[in-house]
Coordinates of C-alpha atoms and ligand atoms in Angstrom, one line a residue:
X1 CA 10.8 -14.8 2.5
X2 CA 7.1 -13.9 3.3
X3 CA 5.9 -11.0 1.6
X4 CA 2.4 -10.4 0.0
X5 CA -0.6 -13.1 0.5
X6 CA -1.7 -12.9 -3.1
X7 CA -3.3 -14.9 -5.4
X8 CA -1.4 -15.0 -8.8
X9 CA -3.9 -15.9 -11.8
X10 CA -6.0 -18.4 -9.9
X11 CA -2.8 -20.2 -8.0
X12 CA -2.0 -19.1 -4.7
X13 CA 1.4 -17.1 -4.4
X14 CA 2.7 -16.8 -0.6
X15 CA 5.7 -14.3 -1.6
X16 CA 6.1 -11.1 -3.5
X17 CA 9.3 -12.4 -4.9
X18 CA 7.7 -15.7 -6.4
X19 CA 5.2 -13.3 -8.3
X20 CA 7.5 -11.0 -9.3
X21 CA 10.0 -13.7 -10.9
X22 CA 7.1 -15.0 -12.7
X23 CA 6.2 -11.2 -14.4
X24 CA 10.0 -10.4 -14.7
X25 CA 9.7 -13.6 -17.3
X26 CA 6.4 -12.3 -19.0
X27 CA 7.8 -9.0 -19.3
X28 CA 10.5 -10.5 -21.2
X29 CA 8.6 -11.7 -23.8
X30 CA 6.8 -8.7 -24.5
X31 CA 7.2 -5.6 -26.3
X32 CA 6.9 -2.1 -23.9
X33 CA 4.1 -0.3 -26.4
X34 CA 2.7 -3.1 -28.2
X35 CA 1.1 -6.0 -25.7
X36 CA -1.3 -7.2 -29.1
X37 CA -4.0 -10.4 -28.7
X38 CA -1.0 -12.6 -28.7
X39 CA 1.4 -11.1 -26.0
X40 CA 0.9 -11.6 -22.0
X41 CA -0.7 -8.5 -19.9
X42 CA 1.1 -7.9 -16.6
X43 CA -0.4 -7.3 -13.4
X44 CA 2.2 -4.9 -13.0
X45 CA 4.6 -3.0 -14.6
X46 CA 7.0 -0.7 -12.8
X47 CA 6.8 2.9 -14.3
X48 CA 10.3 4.8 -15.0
X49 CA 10.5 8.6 -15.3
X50 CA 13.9 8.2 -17.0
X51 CA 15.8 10.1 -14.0
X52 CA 16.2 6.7 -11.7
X53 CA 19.4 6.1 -14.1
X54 CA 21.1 9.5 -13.6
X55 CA 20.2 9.9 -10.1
X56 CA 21.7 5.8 -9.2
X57 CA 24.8 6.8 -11.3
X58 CA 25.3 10.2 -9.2
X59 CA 25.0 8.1 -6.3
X60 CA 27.7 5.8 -7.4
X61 CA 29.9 8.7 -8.9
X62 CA 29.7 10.0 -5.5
X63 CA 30.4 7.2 -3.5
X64 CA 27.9 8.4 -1.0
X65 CA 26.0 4.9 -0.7
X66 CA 24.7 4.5 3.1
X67 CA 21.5 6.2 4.2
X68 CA 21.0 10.0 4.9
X69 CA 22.4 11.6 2.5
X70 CA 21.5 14.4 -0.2
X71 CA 18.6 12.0 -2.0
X72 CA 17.2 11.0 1.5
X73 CA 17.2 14.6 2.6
X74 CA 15.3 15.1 -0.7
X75 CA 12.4 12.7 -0.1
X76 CA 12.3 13.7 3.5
X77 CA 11.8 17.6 2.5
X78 CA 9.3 16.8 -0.5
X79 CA 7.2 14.3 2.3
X80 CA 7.6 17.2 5.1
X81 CA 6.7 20.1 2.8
X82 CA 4.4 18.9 0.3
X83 CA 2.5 16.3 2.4
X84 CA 2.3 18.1 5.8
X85 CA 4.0 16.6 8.1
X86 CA 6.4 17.3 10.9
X87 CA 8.8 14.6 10.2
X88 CA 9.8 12.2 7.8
X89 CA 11.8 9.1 7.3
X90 CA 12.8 7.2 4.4
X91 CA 13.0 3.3 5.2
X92 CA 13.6 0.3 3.7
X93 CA 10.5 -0.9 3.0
X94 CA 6.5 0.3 4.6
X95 CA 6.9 -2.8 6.5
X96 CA 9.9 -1.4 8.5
X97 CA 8.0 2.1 8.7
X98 CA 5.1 0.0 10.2
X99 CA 7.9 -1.7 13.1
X100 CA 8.8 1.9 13.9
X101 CA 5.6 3.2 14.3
X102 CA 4.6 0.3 16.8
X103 CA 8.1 0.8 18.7
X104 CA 7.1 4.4 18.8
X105 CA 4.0 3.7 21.0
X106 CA 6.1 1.7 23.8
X107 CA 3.7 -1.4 23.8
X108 CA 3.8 -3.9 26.2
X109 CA 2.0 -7.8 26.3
X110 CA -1.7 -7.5 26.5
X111 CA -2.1 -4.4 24.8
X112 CA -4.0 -4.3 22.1
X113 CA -4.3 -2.5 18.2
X114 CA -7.5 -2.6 16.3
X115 CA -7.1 -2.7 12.8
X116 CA -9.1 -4.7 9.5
X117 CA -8.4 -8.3 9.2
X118 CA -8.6 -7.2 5.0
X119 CA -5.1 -6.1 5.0
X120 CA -1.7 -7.1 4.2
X121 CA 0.3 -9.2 6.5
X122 CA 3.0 -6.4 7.6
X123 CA 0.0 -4.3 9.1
X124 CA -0.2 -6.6 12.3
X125 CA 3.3 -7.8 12.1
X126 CA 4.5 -4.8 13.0
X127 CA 2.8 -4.4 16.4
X128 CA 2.8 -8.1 17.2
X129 CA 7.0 -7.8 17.3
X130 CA 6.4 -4.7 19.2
X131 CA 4.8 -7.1 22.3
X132 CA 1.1 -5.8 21.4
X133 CA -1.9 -8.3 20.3
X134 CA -3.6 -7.5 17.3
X135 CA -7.7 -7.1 17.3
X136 CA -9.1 -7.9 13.8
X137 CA -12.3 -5.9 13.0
X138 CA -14.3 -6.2 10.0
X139 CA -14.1 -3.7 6.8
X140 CA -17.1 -1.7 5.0
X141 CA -18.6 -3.6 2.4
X142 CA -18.2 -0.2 0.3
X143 CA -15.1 1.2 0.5
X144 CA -13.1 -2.2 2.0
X145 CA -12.1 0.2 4.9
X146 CA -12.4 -0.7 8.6
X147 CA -15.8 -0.2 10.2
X148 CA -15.8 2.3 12.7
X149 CA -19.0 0.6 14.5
X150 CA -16.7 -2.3 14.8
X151 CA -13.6 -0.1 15.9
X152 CA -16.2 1.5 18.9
X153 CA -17.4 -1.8 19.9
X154 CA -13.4 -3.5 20.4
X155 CA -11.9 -0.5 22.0
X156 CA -11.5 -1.8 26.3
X157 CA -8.7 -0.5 28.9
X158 CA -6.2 -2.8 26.9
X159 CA -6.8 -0.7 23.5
X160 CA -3.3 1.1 22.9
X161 CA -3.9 2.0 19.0
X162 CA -6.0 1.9 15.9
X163 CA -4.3 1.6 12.8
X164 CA -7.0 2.1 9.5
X165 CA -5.9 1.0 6.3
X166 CA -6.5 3.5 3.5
X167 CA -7.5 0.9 1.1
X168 CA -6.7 1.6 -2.9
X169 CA -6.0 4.9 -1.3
X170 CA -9.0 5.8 -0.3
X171 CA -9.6 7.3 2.3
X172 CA -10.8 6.1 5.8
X173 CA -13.6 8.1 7.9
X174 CA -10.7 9.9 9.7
X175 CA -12.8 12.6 11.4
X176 CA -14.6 9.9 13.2
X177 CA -11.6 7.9 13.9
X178 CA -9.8 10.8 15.3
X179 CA -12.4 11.4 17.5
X180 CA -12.8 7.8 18.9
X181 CA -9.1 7.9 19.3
X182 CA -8.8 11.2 21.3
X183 CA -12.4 10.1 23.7
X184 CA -10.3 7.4 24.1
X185 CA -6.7 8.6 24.5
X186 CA -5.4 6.2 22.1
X187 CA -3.0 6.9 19.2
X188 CA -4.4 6.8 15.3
X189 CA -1.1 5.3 13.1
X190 CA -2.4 5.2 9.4
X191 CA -1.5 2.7 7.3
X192 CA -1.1 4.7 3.9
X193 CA 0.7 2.3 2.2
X194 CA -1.2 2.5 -1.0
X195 CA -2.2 5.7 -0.3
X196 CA 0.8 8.2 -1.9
X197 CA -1.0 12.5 -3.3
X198 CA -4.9 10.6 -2.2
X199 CA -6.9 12.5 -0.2
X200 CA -9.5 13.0 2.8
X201 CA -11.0 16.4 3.4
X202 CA -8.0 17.8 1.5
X203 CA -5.8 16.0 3.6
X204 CA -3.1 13.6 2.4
X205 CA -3.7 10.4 3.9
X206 CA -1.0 9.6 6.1
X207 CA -0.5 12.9 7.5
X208 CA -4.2 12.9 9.6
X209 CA -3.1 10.3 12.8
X210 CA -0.5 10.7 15.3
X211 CA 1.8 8.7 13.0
X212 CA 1.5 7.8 9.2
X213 CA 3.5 5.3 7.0
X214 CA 3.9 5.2 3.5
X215 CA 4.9 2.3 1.1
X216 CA 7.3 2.5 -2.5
X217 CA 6.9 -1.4 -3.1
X218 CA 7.9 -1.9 -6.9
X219 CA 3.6 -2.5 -6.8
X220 CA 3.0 0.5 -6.0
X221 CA 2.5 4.0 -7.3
X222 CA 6.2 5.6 -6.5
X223 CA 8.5 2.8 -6.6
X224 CA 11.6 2.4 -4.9
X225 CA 12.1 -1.0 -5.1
X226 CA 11.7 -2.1 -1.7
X227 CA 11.1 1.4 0.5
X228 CA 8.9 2.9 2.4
X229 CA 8.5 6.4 5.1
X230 CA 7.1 7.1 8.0
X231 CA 5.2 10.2 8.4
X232 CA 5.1 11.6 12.3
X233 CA 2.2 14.0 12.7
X234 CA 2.5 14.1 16.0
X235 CA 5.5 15.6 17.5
X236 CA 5.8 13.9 20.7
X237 CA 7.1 11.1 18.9
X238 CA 10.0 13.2 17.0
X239 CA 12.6 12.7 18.7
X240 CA 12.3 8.7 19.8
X241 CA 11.7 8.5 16.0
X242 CA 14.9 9.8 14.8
X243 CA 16.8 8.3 16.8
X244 CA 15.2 4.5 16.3
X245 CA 15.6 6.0 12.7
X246 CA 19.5 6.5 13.4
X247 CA 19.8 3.0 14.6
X248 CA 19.1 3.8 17.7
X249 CA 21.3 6.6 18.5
X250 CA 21.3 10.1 19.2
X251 CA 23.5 10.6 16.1
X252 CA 21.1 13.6 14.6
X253 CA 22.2 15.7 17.9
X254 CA 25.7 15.3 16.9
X255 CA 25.3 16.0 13.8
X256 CA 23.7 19.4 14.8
X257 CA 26.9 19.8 17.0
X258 CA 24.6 19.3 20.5
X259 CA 26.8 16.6 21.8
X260 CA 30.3 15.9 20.9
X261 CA 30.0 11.9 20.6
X262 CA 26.6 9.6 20.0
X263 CA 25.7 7.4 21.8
X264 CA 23.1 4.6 22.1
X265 CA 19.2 5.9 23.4
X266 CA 17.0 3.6 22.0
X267 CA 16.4 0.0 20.8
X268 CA 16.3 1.1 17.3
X269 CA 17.6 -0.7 14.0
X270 CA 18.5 -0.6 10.2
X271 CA 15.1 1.2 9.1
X272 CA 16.8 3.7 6.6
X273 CA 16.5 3.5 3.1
X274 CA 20.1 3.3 1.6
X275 CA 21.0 7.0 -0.9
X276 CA 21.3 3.6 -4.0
X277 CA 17.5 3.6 -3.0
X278 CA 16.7 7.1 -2.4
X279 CA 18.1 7.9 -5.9
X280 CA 15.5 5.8 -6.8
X281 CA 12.7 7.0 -5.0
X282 CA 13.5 10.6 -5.7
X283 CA 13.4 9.9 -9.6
X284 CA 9.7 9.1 -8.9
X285 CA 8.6 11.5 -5.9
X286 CA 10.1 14.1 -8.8
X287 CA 7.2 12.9 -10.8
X288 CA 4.4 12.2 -8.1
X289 CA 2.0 14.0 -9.4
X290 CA 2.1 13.3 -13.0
X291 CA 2.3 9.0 -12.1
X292 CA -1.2 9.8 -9.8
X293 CA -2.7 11.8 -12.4
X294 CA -1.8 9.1 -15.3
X295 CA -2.8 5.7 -12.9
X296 CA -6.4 7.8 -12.4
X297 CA -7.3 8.7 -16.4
X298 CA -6.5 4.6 -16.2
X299 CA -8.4 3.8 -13.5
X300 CA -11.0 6.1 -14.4
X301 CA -11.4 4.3 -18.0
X302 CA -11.6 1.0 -16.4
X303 CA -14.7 2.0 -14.0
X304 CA -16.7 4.0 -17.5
X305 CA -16.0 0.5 -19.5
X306 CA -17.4 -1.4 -16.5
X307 CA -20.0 0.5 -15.3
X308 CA -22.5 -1.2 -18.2
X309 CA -21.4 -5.2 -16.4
X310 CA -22.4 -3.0 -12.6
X311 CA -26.1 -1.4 -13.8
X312 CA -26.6 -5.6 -14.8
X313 CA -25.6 -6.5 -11.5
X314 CA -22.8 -8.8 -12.6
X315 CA -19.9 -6.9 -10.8
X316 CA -19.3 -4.1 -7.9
X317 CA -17.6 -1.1 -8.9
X318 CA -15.4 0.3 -5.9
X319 CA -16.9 3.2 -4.5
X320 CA -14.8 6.8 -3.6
X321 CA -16.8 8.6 -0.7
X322 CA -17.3 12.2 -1.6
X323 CA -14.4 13.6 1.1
X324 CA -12.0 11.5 -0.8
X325 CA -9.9 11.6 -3.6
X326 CA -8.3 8.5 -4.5
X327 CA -4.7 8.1 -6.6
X328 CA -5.2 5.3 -8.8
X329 CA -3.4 2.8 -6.8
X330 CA -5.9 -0.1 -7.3
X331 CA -8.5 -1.0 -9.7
X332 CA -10.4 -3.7 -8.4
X333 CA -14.3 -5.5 -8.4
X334 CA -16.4 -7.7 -6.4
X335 CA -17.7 -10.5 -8.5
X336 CA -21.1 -12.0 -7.8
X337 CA -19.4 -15.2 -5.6
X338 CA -16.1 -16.9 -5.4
X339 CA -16.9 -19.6 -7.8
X340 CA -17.5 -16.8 -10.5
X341 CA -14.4 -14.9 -9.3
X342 CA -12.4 -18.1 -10.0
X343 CA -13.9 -18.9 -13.3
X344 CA -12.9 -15.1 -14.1
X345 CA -9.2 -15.2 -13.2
X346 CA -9.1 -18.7 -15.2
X347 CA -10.9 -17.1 -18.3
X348 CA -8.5 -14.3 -18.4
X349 CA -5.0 -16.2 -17.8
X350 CA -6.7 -18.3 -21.2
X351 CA -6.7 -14.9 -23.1
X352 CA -3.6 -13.6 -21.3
X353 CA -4.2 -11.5 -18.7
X354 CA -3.2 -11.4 -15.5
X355 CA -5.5 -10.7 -12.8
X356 CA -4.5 -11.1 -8.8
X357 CA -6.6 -11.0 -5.6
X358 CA -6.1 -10.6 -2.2
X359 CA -6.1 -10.2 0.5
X360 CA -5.9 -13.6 2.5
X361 CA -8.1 -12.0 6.3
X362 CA -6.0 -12.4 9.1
X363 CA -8.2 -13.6 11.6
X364 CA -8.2 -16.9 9.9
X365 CA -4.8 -17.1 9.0
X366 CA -2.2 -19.2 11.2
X367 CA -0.2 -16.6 12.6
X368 CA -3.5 -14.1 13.0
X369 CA -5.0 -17.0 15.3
X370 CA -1.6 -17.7 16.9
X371 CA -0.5 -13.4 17.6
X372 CA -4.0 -11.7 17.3
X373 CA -7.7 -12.2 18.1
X374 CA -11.4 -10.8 16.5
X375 CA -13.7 -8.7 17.6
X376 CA -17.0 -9.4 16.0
X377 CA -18.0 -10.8 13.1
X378 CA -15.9 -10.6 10.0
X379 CA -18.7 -11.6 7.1
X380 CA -17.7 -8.6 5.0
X381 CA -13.6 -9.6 5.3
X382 CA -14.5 -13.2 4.1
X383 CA -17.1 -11.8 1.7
X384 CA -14.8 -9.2 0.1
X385 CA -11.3 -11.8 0.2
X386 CA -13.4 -14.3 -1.8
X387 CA -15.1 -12.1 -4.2
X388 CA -12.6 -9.5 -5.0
X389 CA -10.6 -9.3 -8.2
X390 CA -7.4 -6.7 -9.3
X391 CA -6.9 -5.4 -12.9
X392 CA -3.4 -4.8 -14.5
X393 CA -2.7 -1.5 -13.9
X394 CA 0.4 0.8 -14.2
X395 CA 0.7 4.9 -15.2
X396 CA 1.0 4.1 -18.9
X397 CA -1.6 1.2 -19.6
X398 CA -2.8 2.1 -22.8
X399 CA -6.0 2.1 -23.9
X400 CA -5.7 -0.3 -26.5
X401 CA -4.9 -2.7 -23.6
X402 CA -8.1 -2.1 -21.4
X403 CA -10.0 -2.3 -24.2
X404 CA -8.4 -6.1 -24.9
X405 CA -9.4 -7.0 -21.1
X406 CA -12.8 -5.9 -20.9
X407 CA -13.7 -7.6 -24.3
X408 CA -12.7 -10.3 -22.2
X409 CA -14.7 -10.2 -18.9
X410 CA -17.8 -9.3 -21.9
X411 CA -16.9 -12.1 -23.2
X412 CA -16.9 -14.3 -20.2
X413 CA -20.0 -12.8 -19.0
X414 CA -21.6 -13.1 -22.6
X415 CA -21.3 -16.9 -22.6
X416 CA -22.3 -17.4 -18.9
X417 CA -25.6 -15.9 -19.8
X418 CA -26.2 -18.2 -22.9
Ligands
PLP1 C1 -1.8 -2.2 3.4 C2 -0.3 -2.5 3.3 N1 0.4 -2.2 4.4 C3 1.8 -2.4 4.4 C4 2.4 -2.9 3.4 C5 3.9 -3.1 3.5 O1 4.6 -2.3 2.6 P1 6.0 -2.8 2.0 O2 5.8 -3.8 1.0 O3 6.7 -1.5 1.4 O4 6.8 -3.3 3.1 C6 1.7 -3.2 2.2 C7 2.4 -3.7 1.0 O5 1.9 -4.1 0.1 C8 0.3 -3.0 2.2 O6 -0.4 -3.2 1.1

């Protein structure tokens, strides 16, 4: 099964699962509080509040296992009231968020959706199942978010949508891309996948387009396993969401005693999160804020260890434009060139730490040439893909432990200058 392009400690990983097996055996070996000189760092490592367990077993206790029930009403409310947002869906995954979204905008072949090449493979999915071509346009060399001079100069008759990635939840320019998409009466669907409590202009990204989707990957900051929402902004697309949402029924009008039977409306499908997830995902939406807050001391301890290897010019710190504020999701860098990049990953897998990049662009990649096309050039995507590197990071890295990998990268950076 295809899930994430990522490259796992120098070897290339085609599939989520693969990588995951391989840290489910690491994690084995290691002790939760002490991961000493001798023990394996993680990439990633899945942070419980200690309510998943009660919350599963009320589920089970209850026999109330399909979707929509009390823990999915609980996400939904939290997302509605303390996001913003006029509706909300749990889902199984932010890939299945992403497949309604493009169903919502009633695409047809030869229309087209401009979003970065730099993102994961789900983002153009989506829309090319939905009959639409994807147009890859390059990302910012700052922020790794799409460039909105490249958004203006792909946007024809055939332009249907623009979907910006919030990278490491950051947020994209979305006053600008708001205003290109209403000049241009085109929908804005944000992919907010990494991009859970961050912020542009005191908005939470996700809630600022037409349509919004989140994702609670196991990677990712509120975990759910596999889940994800979708966040509609906009209400004309209410309705048709719910009831692709309800397997494409008009089952929520029955249930509000409207109609007497359901009946099938739309070409909807199995996009709800089961309640065994929900529990889940309510355990850590319960703790939200406190996860953000803990991922960003991390985050923000990495970037002051760093900053002295970014005034030499060895490495790229990301950057956080002043209208956002970012939730810890990501810590990454841009090494000097791929060859260095490499040499980095392989110098840390020798002292035991796991380091991952991604992602693989698009444009290039078999399917992107086979489903979706470029606009431009993509330099900064190809630039950024070869250059970037990921630290471990989860809400309880320790100190201790990003204190163990810098001394590495000093270390390799030490002997490349003798
Ligand atoms: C930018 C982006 N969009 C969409 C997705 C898909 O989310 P999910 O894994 O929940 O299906 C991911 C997952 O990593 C992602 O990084």
């Amino acid at each position: 099964m295809l899930r994430h392009s990522i490259l796992f400690a120098g070897t290339e990983i085609i599939g989520c699962d693969i990588l995951f097996m391989k840290r489910r055996a690491t994690l084995e070996e290691i002790a939760i509080e002490d991961l000493n000189g001798d023990q394996t760092i993680p990439f990633n490592r899945v942070y419980l509040t200690g309510k998943e367990q009660e919350y599963f077993t009320d589920v089970l206790k209850q026999k109330e296992l399909a979707c929509n029930g009390r823990y999915t009403h609980k996400v939904q409310d939290w997302l509605k009231g303390r996001l913003g947002t006029n509706g909300a869906f749990l889902t199984g995954a932010g890939t299945l968020a992403l497949e309604m979204a493009a169903l919502l905008l009633d695409l047809a072949p030869g229309d087209e959706v401009i979003m970065p090449s730099f993102t994961f493979v789900t983002t153009a999915s989506a829309f090319v199942r939905a009959g639409a071509t994807p147009v890859f346009v390059d990302i910012k060399a700052d922020t790794m978010n799409i460039d909105l001079a490249q958004v203006e100069k792909a946007i024809s008759a055939k332009t249907k949508a623009i979907v910006p990635v919030h990278y490491a939840g950051v947020g994209c320019d979305m006053d600008q891309l708001k205003n290109l998409a209403k000049k241009h009466s085109i929908a804005l669907v944000e992919d907010a996948a990494h991009g859970i409590l961050a912020t542009y202009k005191d908005q939470y990204l996700g809630t600022i387009g037409d349509i919004g989707i989140l994702s609670f990957h196991e990677t990712k900051n509120v975990v759910g396993g596999e889940a994800g929402a979708l966040l509609i902004n906009n209400e004309k697309y209410l309705t048709k969401a719910r009831q692709l949402w309800h397997k494409g029924t008009n089952k929520h009008d029955m249930e509000l005693g409207l109609v007497g039977r359901y009946t099938w409306t739309e070409l909807g499908s199995a996009f709800a999160a089961s309640e065994i997830t929900a529990s889940v995902v309510w355990a850590q939406i319960e703790k939200a804020t406190e996860i953000v807050e803990m991922r960003k001391a991390a985050w923000q301890r990495y970037y002051e260890m760093l900053t002295p290897l970014a005034q030499t010019g060895h490495i790229a710190l990301p950057h956080v434009p002043q209208d956002c504020v970012q939730n810890g999701h990501i810590f990454y860098f841009l090494t000097q060139s791929k060859t260095i990049r490499d040499e980095l990953i392989q110098h840390l897998k020798k002292d035991k730490i796991e380091s991952v990049f991604h992602y693989i662009p698009l444009h290039s990649s078999p399917a992107g040439l086979k489903y979706g096309k470029s606009a431009g050039d993509l330099r900064t995507t190809d630039s950024a893909s070869e250059r970037l590197l990921r630290l471990p990071l989860w809400a309880d890295l320790s100190v201790a432990v990003q204190k163990r990998i810098i001394a590495s990268i000093e270390r390799f950076y030490q002997a490349k200058a003798q």
